[in-house]
Short mmCIF file of C-alpha atoms in Angstrom, two decimals:
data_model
loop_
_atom_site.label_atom_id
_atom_site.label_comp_id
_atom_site.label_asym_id
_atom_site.label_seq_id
_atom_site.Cartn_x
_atom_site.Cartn_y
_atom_site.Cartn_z
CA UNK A 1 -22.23 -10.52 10.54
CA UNK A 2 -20.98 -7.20 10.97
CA UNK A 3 -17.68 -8.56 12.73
CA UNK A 4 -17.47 -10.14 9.10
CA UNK A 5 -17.53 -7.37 7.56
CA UNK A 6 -15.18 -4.97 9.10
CA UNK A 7 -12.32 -8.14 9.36
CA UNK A 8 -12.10 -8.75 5.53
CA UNK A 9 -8.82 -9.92 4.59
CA UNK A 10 -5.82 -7.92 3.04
CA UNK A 11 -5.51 -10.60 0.27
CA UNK A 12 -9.24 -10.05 -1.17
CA UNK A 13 -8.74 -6.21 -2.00
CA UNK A 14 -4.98 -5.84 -2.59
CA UNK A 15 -3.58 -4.90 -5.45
CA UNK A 16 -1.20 -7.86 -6.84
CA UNK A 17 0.96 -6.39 -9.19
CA UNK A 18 3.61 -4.60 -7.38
CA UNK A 19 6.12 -3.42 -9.69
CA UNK A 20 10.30 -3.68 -8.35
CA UNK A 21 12.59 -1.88 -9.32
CA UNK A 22 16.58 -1.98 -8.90
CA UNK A 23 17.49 0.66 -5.88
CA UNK A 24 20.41 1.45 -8.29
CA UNK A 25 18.33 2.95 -10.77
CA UNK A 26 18.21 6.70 -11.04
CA UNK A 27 14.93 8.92 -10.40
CA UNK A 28 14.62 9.80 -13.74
CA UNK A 29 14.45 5.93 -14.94
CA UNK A 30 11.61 5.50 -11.97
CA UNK A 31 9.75 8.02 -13.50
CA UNK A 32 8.92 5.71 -16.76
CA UNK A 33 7.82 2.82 -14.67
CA UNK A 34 5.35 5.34 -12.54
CA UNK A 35 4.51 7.01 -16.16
CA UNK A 36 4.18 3.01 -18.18
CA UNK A 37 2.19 0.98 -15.14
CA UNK A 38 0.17 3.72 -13.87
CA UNK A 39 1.19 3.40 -9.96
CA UNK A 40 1.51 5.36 -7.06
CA UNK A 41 4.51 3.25 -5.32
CA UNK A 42 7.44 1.45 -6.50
CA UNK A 43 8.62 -1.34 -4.53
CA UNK A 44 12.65 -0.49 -4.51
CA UNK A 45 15.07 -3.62 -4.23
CA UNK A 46 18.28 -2.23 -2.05
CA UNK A 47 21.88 -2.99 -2.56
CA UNK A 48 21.64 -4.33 0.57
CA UNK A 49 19.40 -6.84 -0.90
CA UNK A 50 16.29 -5.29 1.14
CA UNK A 51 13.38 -3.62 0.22
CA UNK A 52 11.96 0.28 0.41
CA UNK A 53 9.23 2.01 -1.29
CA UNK A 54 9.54 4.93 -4.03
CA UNK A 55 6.63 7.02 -4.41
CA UNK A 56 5.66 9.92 -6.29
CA UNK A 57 6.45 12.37 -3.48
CA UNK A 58 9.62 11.24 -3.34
CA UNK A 59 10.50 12.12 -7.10
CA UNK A 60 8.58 15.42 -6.54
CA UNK A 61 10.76 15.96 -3.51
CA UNK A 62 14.42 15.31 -5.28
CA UNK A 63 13.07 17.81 -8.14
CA UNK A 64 11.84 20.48 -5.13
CA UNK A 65 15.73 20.20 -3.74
CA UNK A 66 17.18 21.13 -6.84
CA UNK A 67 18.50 17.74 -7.31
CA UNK A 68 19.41 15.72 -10.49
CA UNK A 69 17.02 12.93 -10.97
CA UNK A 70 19.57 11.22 -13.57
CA UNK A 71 22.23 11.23 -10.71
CA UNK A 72 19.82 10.61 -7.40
CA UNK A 73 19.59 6.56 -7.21
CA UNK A 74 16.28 4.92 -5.90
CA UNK A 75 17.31 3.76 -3.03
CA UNK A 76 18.31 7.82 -1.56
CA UNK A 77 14.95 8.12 -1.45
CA UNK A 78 12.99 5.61 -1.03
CA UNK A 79 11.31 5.12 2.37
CA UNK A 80 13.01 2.60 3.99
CA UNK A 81 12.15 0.52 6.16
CA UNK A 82 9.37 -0.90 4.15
CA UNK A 83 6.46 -1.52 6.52
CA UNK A 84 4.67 -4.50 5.83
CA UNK A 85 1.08 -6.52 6.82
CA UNK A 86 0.61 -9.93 6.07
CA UNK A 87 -2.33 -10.89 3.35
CA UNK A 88 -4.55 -12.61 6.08
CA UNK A 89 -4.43 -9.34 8.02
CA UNK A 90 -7.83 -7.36 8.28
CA UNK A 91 -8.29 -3.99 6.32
CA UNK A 92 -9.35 -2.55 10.01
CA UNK A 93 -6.16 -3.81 11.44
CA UNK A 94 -4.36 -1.92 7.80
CA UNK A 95 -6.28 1.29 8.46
CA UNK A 96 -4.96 1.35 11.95
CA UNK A 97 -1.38 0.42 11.05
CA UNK A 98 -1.22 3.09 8.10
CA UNK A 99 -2.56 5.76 10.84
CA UNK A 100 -0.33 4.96 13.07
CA UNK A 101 2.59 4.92 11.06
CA UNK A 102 1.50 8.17 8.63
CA UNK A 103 1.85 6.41 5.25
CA UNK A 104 -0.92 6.11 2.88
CA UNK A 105 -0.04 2.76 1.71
CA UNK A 106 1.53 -1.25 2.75
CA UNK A 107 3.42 -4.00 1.06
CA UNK A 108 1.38 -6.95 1.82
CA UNK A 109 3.69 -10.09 2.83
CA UNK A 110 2.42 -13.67 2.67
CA UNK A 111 3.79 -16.30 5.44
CA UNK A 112 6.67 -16.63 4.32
CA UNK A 113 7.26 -12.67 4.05
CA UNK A 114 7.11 -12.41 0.55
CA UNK A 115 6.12 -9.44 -1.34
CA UNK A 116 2.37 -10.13 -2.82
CA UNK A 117 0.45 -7.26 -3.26
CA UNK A 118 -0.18 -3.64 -2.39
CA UNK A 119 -2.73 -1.71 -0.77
CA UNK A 120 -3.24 2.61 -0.75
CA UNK A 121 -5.19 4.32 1.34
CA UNK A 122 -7.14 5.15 -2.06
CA UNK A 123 -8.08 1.63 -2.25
CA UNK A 124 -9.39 1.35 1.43
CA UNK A 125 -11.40 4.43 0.51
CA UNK A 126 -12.68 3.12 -2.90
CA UNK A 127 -13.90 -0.17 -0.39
CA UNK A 128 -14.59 1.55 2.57
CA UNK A 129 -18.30 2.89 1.39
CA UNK A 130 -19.47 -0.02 0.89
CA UNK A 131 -18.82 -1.26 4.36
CA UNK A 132 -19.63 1.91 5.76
CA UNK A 133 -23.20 0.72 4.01
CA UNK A 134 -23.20 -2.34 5.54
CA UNK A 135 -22.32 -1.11 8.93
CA UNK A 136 -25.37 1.11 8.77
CA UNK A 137 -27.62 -1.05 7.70
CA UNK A 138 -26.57 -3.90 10.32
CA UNK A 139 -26.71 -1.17 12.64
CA UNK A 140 -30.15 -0.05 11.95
CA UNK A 141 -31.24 -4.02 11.52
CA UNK A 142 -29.85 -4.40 15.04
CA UNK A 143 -32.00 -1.52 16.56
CA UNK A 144 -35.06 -2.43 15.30
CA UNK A 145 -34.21 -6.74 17.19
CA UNK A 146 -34.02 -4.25 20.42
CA UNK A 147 -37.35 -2.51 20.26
#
């Protein structure tokens, strides 16, 4: 049961609506779509026709360098490229892949590599006590079968 537990599927904690925006689209206009949908990432559409993801840091970065936001386009400064994890992935296996990359969040891909959903490190943490729970407890139910 505890196996169970810890391999819980991308797709039934992600966050589905994953807002896009145009790479070609200055900072400044990125800053109403964080500011109107209440996100952390936007998921930036290239001119290459690929994807990269704009996050707050970013924005705060382009202001930091003394940079226009009305003249610095999306795609500048948008991590690229996007790292992904497919929606029957485990959180575990999301946790690791977030670690080992250093980013705090993942596009989730279906099979056919789609875009479906996001997932922060915020959400894993939001989850993450209650399996912690469960871990304990399974734990401690386990000990007790040994003695």
């Amino acid at each position: 049961m505890l196996e169970k537990k810890i391999s819980a599927k991308l797709e039934q904690f992600m966050i589905k609506e994953v807002v896009k925006l145009s790479g070609e689209v200055p900072v400044s206009e990125a800053c109403r779509y964080f500011y109107n949908f209440k996100v952390g990432s936007l998921l930036i559409v290239t001119s290459n026709n690929e994807y990269a993801c704009l996050t707050k840091t970013d924005i705060i970065n382009v202001i930091g360098k003394g940079l226009d936001p009305g003249l610095v386009r999306c795609e500048e400064v948008a991590t690229y490229p996007l790292v992904t994890i497919d929606q029957t992935d485990t959180l575990e296996n999301a946790m690791l892949l977030m670690a080992k990359k250093g980013i705090k969040r993942l596009f989730i891909t279906d099979g056919r590599k789609n875009i479906v959903g996001v997932i922060s490190s915020t959400d894993i943490l939001r989850i993450a006590p209650g399996l912690m729970e469960i871990t304990r407890e399974e734990l401690l139910m386990k000990s007790v079968e040994v003695m």
